[in-house]
Coordinates of C-alpha atoms and ligand atoms in Angstrom, one line a residue:
X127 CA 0.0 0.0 0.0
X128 CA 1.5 3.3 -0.8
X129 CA 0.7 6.7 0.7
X130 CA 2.6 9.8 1.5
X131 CA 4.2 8.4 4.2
X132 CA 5.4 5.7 2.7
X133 CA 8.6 7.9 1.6
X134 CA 8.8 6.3 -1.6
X135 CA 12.5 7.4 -2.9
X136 CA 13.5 8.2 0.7
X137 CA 16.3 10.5 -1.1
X138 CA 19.0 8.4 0.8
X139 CA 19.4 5.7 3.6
X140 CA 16.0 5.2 5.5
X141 CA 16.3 6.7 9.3
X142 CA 13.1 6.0 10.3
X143 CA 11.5 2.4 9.9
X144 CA 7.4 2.4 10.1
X145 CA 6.3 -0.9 11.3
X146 CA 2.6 -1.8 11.4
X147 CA 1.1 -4.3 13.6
X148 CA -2.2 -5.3 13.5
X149 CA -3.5 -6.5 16.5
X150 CA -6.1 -5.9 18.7
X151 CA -6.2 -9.2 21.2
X152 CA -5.2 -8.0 24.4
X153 CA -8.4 -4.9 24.4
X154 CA -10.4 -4.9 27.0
X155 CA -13.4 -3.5 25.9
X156 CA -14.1 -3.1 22.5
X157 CA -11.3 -4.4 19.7
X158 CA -11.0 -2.6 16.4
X159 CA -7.3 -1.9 16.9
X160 CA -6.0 -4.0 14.0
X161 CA -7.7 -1.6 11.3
X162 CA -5.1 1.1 12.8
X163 CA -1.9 1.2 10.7
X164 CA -3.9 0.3 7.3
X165 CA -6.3 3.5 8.7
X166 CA -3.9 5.8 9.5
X167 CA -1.7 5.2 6.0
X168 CA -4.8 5.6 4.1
X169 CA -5.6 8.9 6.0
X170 CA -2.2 10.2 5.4
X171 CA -3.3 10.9 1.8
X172 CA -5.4 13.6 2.9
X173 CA -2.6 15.3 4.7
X174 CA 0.0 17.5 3.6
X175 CA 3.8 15.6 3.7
X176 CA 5.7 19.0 4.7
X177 CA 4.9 20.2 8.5
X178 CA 4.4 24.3 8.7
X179 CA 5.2 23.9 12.4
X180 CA 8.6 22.0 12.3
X181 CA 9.5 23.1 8.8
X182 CA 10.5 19.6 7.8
X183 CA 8.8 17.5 4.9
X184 CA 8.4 13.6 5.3
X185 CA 9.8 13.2 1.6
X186 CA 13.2 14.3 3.4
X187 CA 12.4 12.3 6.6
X188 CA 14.1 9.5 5.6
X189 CA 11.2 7.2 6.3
X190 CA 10.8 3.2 5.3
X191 CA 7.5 1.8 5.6
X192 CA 7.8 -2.0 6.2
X193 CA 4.2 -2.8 6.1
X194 CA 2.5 -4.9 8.4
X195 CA 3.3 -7.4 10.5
X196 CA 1.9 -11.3 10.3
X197 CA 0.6 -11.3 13.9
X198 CA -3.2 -11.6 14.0
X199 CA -3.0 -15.4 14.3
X200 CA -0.4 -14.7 17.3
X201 CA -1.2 -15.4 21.2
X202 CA -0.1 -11.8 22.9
X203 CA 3.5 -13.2 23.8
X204 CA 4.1 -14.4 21.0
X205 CA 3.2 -11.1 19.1
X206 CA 5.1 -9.2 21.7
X207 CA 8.3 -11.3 20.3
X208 CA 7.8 -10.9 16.8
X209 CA 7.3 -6.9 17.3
X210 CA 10.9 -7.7 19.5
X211 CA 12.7 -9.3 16.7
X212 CA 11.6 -7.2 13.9
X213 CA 13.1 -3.7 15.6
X214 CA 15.7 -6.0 17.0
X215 CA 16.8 -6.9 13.1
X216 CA 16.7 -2.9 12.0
X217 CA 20.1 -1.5 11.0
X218 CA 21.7 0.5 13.8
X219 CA 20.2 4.1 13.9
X220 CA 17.3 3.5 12.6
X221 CA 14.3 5.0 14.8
X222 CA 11.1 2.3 14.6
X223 CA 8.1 4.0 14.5
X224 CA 5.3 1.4 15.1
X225 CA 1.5 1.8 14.4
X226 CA -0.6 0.2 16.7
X227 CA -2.4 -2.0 17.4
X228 CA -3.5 -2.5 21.3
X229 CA -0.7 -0.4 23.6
X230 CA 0.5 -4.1 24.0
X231 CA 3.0 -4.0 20.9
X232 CA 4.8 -1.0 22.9
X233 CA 6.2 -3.7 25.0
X234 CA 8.1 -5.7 22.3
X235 CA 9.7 -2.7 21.2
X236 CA 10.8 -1.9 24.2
X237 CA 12.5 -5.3 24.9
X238 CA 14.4 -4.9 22.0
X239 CA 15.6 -1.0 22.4
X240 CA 16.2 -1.4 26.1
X241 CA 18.9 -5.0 24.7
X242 CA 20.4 -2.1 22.8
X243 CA 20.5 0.9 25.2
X244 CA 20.7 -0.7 28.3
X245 CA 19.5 3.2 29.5
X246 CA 16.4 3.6 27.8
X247 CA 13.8 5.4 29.4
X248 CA 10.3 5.8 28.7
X249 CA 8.0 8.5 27.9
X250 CA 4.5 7.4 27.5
X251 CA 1.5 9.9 26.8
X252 CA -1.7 8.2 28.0
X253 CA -5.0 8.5 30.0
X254 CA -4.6 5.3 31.8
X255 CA -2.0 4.6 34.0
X256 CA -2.1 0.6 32.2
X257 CA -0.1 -0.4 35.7
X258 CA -2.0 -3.4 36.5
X259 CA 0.2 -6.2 37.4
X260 CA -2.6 -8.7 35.7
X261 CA -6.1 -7.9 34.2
X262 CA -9.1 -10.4 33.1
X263 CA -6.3 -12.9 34.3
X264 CA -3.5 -12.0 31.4
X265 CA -0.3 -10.2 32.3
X266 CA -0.8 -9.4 28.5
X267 CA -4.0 -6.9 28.3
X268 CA -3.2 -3.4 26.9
X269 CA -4.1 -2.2 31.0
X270 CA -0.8 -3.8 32.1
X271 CA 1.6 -2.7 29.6
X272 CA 2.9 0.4 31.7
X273 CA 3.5 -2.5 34.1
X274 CA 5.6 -4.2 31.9
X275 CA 7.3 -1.4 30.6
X276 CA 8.9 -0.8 34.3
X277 CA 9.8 -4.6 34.5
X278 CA 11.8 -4.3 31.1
X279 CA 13.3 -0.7 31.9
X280 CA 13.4 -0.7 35.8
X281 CA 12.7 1.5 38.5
X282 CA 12.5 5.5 38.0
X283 CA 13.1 4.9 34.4
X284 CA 9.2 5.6 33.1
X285 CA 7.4 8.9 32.5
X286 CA 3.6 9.4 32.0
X287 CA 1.7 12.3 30.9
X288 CA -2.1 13.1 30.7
X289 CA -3.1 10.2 32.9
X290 CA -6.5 11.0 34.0
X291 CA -8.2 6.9 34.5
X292 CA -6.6 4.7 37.2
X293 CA -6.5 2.4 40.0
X294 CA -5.6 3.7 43.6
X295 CA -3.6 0.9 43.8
X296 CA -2.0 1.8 40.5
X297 CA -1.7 5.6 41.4
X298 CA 0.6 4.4 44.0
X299 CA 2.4 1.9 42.6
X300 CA 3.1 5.2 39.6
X301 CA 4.1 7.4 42.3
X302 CA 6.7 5.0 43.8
X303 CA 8.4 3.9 40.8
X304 CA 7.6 5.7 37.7
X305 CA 10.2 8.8 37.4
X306 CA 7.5 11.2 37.1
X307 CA 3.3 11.1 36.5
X308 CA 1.2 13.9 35.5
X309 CA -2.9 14.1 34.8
X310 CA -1.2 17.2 33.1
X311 CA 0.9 17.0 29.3
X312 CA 3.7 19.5 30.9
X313 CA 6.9 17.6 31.9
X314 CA 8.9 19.7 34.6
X315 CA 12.2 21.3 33.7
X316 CA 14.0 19.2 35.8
X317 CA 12.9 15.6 34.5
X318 CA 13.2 16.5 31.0
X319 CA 16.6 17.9 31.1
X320 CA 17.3 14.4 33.0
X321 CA 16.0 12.9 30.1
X322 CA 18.1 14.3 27.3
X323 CA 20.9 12.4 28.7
X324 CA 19.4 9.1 27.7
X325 CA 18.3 7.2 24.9
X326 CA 13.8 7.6 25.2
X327 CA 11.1 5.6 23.6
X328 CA 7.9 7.4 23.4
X329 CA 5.1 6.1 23.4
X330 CA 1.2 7.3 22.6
X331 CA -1.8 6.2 23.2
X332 CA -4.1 8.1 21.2
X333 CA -6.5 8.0 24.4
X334 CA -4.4 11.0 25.9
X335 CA -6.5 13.3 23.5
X336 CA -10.1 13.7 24.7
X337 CA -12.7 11.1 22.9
X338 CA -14.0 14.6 21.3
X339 CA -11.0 14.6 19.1
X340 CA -9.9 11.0 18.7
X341 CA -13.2 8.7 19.6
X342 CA -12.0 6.0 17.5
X343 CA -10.0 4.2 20.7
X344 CA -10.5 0.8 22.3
X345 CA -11.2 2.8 25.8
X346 CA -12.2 6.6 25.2
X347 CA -11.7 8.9 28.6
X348 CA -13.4 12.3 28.7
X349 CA -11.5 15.4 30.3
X350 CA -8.8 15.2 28.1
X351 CA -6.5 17.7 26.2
X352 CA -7.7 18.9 22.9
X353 CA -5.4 17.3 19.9
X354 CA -3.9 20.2 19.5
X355 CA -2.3 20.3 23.2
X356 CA -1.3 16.9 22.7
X357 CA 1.0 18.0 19.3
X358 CA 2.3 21.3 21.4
X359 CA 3.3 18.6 24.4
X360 CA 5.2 16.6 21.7
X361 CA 6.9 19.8 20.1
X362 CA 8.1 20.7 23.7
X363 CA 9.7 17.3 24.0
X364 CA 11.9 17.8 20.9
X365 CA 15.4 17.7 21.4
X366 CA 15.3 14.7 22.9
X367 CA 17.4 11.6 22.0
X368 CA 14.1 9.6 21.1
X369 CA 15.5 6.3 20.0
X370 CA 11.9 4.5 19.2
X371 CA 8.6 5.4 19.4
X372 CA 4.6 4.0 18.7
X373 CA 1.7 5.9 18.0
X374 CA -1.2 2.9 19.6
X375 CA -4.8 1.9 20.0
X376 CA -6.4 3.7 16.7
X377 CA -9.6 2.0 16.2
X378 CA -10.4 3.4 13.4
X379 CA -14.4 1.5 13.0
X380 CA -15.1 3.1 16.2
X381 CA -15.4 6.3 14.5
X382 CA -17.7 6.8 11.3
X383 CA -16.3 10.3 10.7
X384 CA -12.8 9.2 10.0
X385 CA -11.5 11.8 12.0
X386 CA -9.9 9.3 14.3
X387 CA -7.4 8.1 11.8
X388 CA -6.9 11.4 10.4
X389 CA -5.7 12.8 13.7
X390 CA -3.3 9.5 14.5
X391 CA -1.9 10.0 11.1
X392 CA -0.9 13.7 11.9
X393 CA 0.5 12.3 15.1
X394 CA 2.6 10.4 13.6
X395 CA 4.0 13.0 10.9
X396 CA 4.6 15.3 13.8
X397 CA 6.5 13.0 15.9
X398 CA 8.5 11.4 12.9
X399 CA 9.3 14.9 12.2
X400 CA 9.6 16.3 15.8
X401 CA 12.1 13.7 16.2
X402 CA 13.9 12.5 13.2
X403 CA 13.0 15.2 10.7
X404 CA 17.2 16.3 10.3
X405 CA 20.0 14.4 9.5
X406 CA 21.2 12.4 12.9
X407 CA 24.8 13.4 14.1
X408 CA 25.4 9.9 14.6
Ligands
LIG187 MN1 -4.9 4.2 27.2

């Protein structure tokens, strides 16, 4: 499937790798997550490639789609390790950018980044916390994989931003041993200048916007930020080293209007962009 973000004739090595995976087994209340990446590609056609804000064109990005990946057959491990070997077998320096799919893939990427930078932190913009140990009985539902995030990274190594949805229990664990949690998109001063001295996955669930904006999600959460607050929050975390990143839980036949997938696929543009849109000094 082609589409502007495709970067057909990249105009030199691909940086960026777009991975797509399908999958929408580990929701917990309504599925629809596998029509995401095909969604969001097909709405990138009605969006421009060149991004007035950032002053960078995807054409010049750099970007490699690789399609899809065969997981709809999969149990939830065993997509988690086929999302972990395919960013495992990228070429060095090239950023994955995954297109979800339940929150769940974000753990397979992370497996395989953290192997790499044994540093890696986390950013993740969401309106649930997702800390639950187990849910419905699975260690593998999309409400756990904050949870397993901290297991892969460690302690004081995860951020989350625009949590509004949560257990008490969960709210704790967060304020123990994530390095900083916020109902708010605004990261203070002194976490993110910790973070621009490691490598960072980041990682969005388009349930951060309000379900005004984005309604098309497995789990929509009123009170949130308008979509527009969400792309300033990701322009203010330029600059730093973002080493992967997955833009998750677009279910696109939730929402008729289409406006959904239009709104992931500008995500995405905006964070390939924010992040990878110049020439790496590495
Ligand atoms: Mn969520």
């Amino acid at each position: 499937m082609a589409t502007a973000f495709l970067g057909t004739g990249v105009g030199g090595p691909a940086r960026v790798a777009l991975i797509g995976v399908p999958y929408d087994r580990t929701q917990s209340f309504r599925r629809g997550a596998a029509a995401g990446p095909g969604a969001v590609r097909e709405a990138s056609w009605s969006l421009e490639t060149y991004s007035p804000v950032l002053e960078v064109d995807m054409l010049e990005a750099g970007v490699c789609d690789l399609g899809d990946l065969d997981v709809a057959d999969l149990d939830p491990p065993a997509m988690v390790r086929r999302v972990q070997e395919a960013v495992d077998g990228l070429a060095p320096g090239v950023v994955p950018v995954l297109l979800g799919g339940d929150h769940t893939v974000t753990v397979g990427a992370v497996r395989a980044l953290v192997a790499r930078f044994p540093q890696l932190r986390a950013v993740v913009l969401d309106a649930h916390l997702d800390l639950r140990h187990h849910y419905e009985g699975s260690p593998w539902s999309h409400a756990c994989t904050v949870r397993r995030l901290w297991e892969a990274l460690g302690d004081a190594r995860v951020v989350l931003l625009g949590v509004r949805s949560g257990l008490k229990e969960e709210w704790e664990f967060a304020r123990r041993h994530c390095r900083w949690v916020g109902g708010s998109l605004a990261l203070p001063e002194a976490v993110h200048a910790e973070l621009r001295g490691y490598p960072v996955y980041l990682s969005v669930d388009l349930d951060v916007a309000d379900p005004a904006y984005a309604p098309g999600v497995g789990n929509p959460e009123p009170g949130g930020p308008a979509l527009s607050d969400v792309l300033q929050a990701l322009y203010l975390l330029r600059g730093l080293p973002v080493v992967g990143m997955d833009l998750v839980e677009v279910a696109p036949d939730l929402d008729p209007s289409g406006a959904t997938a239009v709104a992931a696929a500008k995500l995405v543009r905006e964070m390939v962009l924010a992040f990878c849109g110049s020439a790496p000094a590495r």
